[in-house]
Amino acid sequence: MRHTTITDIARKLGISPSTVSRALSDHPDINDNTKKKIRKLAKEFNYKPNSIAQSLKNNKTTIIGVIVPEIKHDFFASAISGIEEVAYHSGYTIIVCQSNENFEREVINTNSLIQQRVAGIVASISQNTKNGDHFQNVLDCGIPLVFFDRTCENICASKVVIDDAKSAFEAVSYLINKGYKKIAHFAGPDVLEICRKRFKGYSNALNTHGIKIRKDLICYGGLHENDGYNSMDLLLKKKITPDAIFAVNDPVAVGAFQRIKEAGLRIPADIGIVGFSNNKITTLLDPPLTTVNQPSFDMGRKAAEILIKQIENDTNHFKPITVTLEAELIIRGSA
């Protein structure tokens, strides 16, 4: 459906588009009678201003771009809600793009937001992102940028994170204190800093408690349910049965959970399991999943607050900051 433009109104009234534009902006040079005619016709035509055209003219927009790996993930859906709440109350709207865990798609999303001249971007990178050149391009274009959860280490931008290594250490230490000793780790892509830090927490916990790290108990994969399922299946085929699993995130834990059940093993009697994120589905499992609660809504909210502060102040003198929020181990029946 074609939208009515200023030119359509001008043609109908036999006046110039510039006169229509100035009248709709309540310019004092346009007499009141002409303004009334123009506003009346604009209402009849259901005319709406073109925000993109206005942003090009004013070199200012109130649109914030948000890039996440996937919207279906509870963590990111909750973070988006936090971003939107702050944006709404500050007079901004958001455009949400998902990379679908694909680097090339993330680059396309980033370039598209630059072309739309968004006021700023909040981003969490894909599991395949190996360099941040496209995000550096955002900064080079003078667009403020804030990362949350998954960040680019080599990009000088503000970040909102949790202490992944500490949280993983506490989760694995909890397993050890409950009597589990043969603890497997279903790790995520090594390219992601959060995955490396969670592996570091796992390793430090074992070392601290005098337990030898076994390479055959470490399975690398992606961040989805099928990755956890396949990792558990691989161990079972190798006749390796850990007494507990620390998964890099909840979807991986859920996949492992399914394969354990299929094998006829009991949770937590035969195998304990701990996830990471506190997705909603974790409370629906039987038994419910022990997991690390990431304050996703608060992470999104804080990232938006930092971004808007940067947008509305002199970005040339803005110094990037890193905000670390508290995470919490949620103890349930799976361990």
mmCIF file of N, CA, C and O in Angstrom, residues 4 27 38 42 48 57 82 90 114 129 132 139 165 169 176 179 185 187 214 242 254-255 259 266 268 271 305 323 325:
data_model
loop_
_atom_site.group_PDB
_atom_site.id
_atom_site.type_symbol
_atom_site.label_atom_id
_atom_site.label_comp_id
_atom_site.label_asym_id
_atom_site.label_seq_id
_atom_site.Cartn_x
_atom_site.Cartn_y
_atom_site.Cartn_z
ATOM 1 N N THR A 4 0.772 8.218 1.599
ATOM 2 C CA THR A 4 0.618 9.600 1.146
ATOM 3 C C THR A 4 1.873 10.394 1.481
ATOM 4 O O THR A 4 2.432 10.263 2.572
ATOM 5 N N HIS A 27 5.263 26.527 10.672
ATOM 6 C CA HIS A 27 6.174 27.634 10.380
ATOM 7 C C HIS A 27 5.412 28.949 10.364
ATOM 8 O O HIS A 27 4.322 29.053 9.771
ATOM 9 N N ILE A 38 -4.216 22.559 4.804
ATOM 10 C CA ILE A 38 -3.204 21.515 4.649
ATOM 11 C C ILE A 38 -3.387 20.428 5.724
ATOM 12 O O ILE A 38 -3.346 19.230 5.434
ATOM 13 N N ALA A 42 -4.314 16.581 5.129
ATOM 14 C CA ALA A 42 -3.366 15.584 5.650
ATOM 15 C C ALA A 42 -4.087 14.556 6.507
ATOM 16 O O ALA A 42 -3.788 13.341 6.445
ATOM 17 N N LYS A 48 1.270 10.414 7.299
ATOM 18 C CA LYS A 48 2.202 10.201 8.409
ATOM 19 C C LYS A 48 3.585 10.666 7.971
ATOM 20 O O LYS A 48 4.045 10.324 6.868
ATOM 21 N N LYS A 57 17.315 14.612 7.155
ATOM 22 C CA LYS A 57 17.317 16.073 7.126
ATOM 23 C C LYS A 57 17.917 16.654 8.404
ATOM 24 O O LYS A 57 18.727 17.581 8.374
ATOM 25 N N GLY A 82 14.170 -5.687 28.244
ATOM 26 C CA GLY A 82 14.852 -4.688 29.065
ATOM 27 C C GLY A 82 15.297 -3.490 28.250
ATOM 28 O O GLY A 82 15.159 -2.335 28.689
ATOM 29 N N SER A 90 12.547 6.636 27.279
ATOM 30 C CA SER A 90 13.467 7.707 26.902
ATOM 31 C C SER A 90 13.106 8.322 25.551
ATOM 32 O O SER A 90 13.847 9.155 25.024
ATOM 33 N N ILE A 114 23.405 0.753 9.927
ATOM 34 C CA ILE A 114 24.201 1.956 9.617
ATOM 35 C C ILE A 114 23.512 2.770 8.528
ATOM 36 O O ILE A 114 23.387 3.993 8.620
ATOM 37 N N THR A 129 31.297 -15.366 15.200
ATOM 38 C CA THR A 129 31.976 -14.089 14.970
ATOM 39 C C THR A 129 33.428 -14.168 15.432
ATOM 40 O O THR A 129 33.698 -14.289 16.618
ATOM 41 N N GLY A 132 35.751 -8.288 14.660
ATOM 42 C CA GLY A 132 34.748 -7.252 14.858
ATOM 43 C C GLY A 132 34.869 -6.084 13.919
ATOM 44 O O GLY A 132 34.481 -4.955 14.273
ATOM 45 N N LEU A 139 31.444 2.246 14.831
ATOM 46 C CA LEU A 139 32.094 3.321 15.589
ATOM 47 C C LEU A 139 32.700 4.372 14.665
ATOM 48 O O LEU A 139 32.629 5.578 14.945
ATOM 49 N N ALA A 165 33.444 -16.666 34.483
ATOM 50 C CA ALA A 165 34.392 -17.598 35.092
ATOM 51 C C ALA A 165 34.016 -17.868 36.551
ATOM 52 O O ALA A 165 34.016 -19.026 37.010
ATOM 53 N N PHE A 169 32.745 -21.394 38.095
ATOM 54 C CA PHE A 169 33.498 -21.947 39.229
ATOM 55 C C PHE A 169 32.548 -22.334 40.359
ATOM 56 O O PHE A 169 32.655 -23.424 40.937
ATOM 57 N N ILE A 176 30.897 -30.570 43.017
ATOM 58 C CA ILE A 176 31.956 -31.291 43.746
ATOM 59 C C ILE A 176 31.578 -31.438 45.214
ATOM 60 O O ILE A 176 31.738 -32.523 45.805
ATOM 61 N N GLY A 179 29.387 -34.227 46.078
ATOM 62 C CA GLY A 179 29.940 -35.570 45.958
ATOM 63 C C GLY A 179 30.257 -36.019 44.546
ATOM 64 O O GLY A 179 30.783 -37.116 44.340
ATOM 65 N N HIS A 185 32.253 -31.511 30.940
ATOM 66 C CA HIS A 185 31.882 -30.151 30.531
ATOM 67 C C HIS A 185 31.507 -30.163 29.066
ATOM 68 O O HIS A 185 32.306 -30.550 28.210
ATOM 69 N N ALA A 187 31.151 -27.897 26.386
ATOM 70 C CA ALA A 187 31.618 -26.530 26.144
ATOM 71 C C ALA A 187 31.046 -25.964 24.850
ATOM 72 O O ALA A 187 30.632 -26.697 23.945
ATOM 73 N N ARG A 214 40.077 -34.223 32.885
ATOM 74 C CA ARG A 214 40.134 -35.293 31.879
ATOM 75 C C ARG A 214 39.635 -34.760 30.538
ATOM 76 O O ARG A 214 38.494 -34.299 30.422
ATOM 77 N N PRO A 242 29.848 -39.954 32.740
ATOM 78 C CA PRO A 242 30.210 -39.040 33.835
ATOM 79 C C PRO A 242 29.169 -39.134 34.947
ATOM 80 O O PRO A 242 28.056 -39.616 34.721
ATOM 81 N N VAL A 254 19.631 -28.968 28.270
ATOM 82 C CA VAL A 254 18.353 -29.612 27.942
ATOM 83 C C VAL A 254 18.558 -30.747 26.944
ATOM 84 O O VAL A 254 17.964 -31.830 27.070
ATOM 85 N N GLY A 255 19.428 -30.533 25.954
ATOM 86 C CA GLY A 255 19.724 -31.601 24.996
ATOM 87 C C GLY A 255 20.367 -32.800 25.664
ATOM 88 O O GLY A 255 20.009 -33.958 25.381
ATOM 89 N N ARG A 259 18.976 -36.898 26.202
ATOM 90 C CA ARG A 259 19.722 -38.123 25.851
ATOM 91 C C ARG A 259 19.947 -39.000 27.083
ATOM 92 O O ARG A 259 19.920 -40.241 26.989
ATOM 93 N N ARG A 266 19.135 -42.124 35.486
ATOM 94 C CA ARG A 266 18.354 -41.262 36.381
ATOM 95 C C ARG A 266 19.108 -39.964 36.686
ATOM 96 O O ARG A 266 20.305 -39.971 36.885
ATOM 97 N N PRO A 268 18.974 -36.928 39.456
ATOM 98 C CA PRO A 268 20.436 -36.797 39.555
ATOM 99 C C PRO A 268 21.142 -38.045 40.101
ATOM 100 O O PRO A 268 22.348 -38.002 40.320
ATOM 101 N N ILE A 271 23.360 -39.342 37.041
ATOM 102 C CA ILE A 271 24.086 -38.203 36.476
ATOM 103 C C ILE A 271 23.428 -36.909 36.937
ATOM 104 O O ILE A 271 22.230 -36.691 36.713
ATOM 105 N N GLU A 305 20.561 1.879 28.864
ATOM 106 C CA GLU A 305 20.831 3.102 29.636
ATOM 107 C C GLU A 305 22.185 3.707 29.254
ATOM 108 O O GLU A 305 22.309 4.922 29.058
ATOM 109 N N VAL A 323 30.311 -2.890 32.715
ATOM 110 C CA VAL A 323 29.473 -3.098 33.897
ATOM 111 C C VAL A 323 29.286 -4.598 34.082
ATOM 112 O O VAL A 323 28.846 -5.297 33.165
ATOM 113 N N LEU A 325 27.305 -7.381 36.138
ATOM 114 C CA LEU A 325 26.163 -7.632 37.000
ATOM 115 C C LEU A 325 26.323 -8.970 37.734
ATOM 116 O O LEU A 325 27.057 -9.852 37.283
#
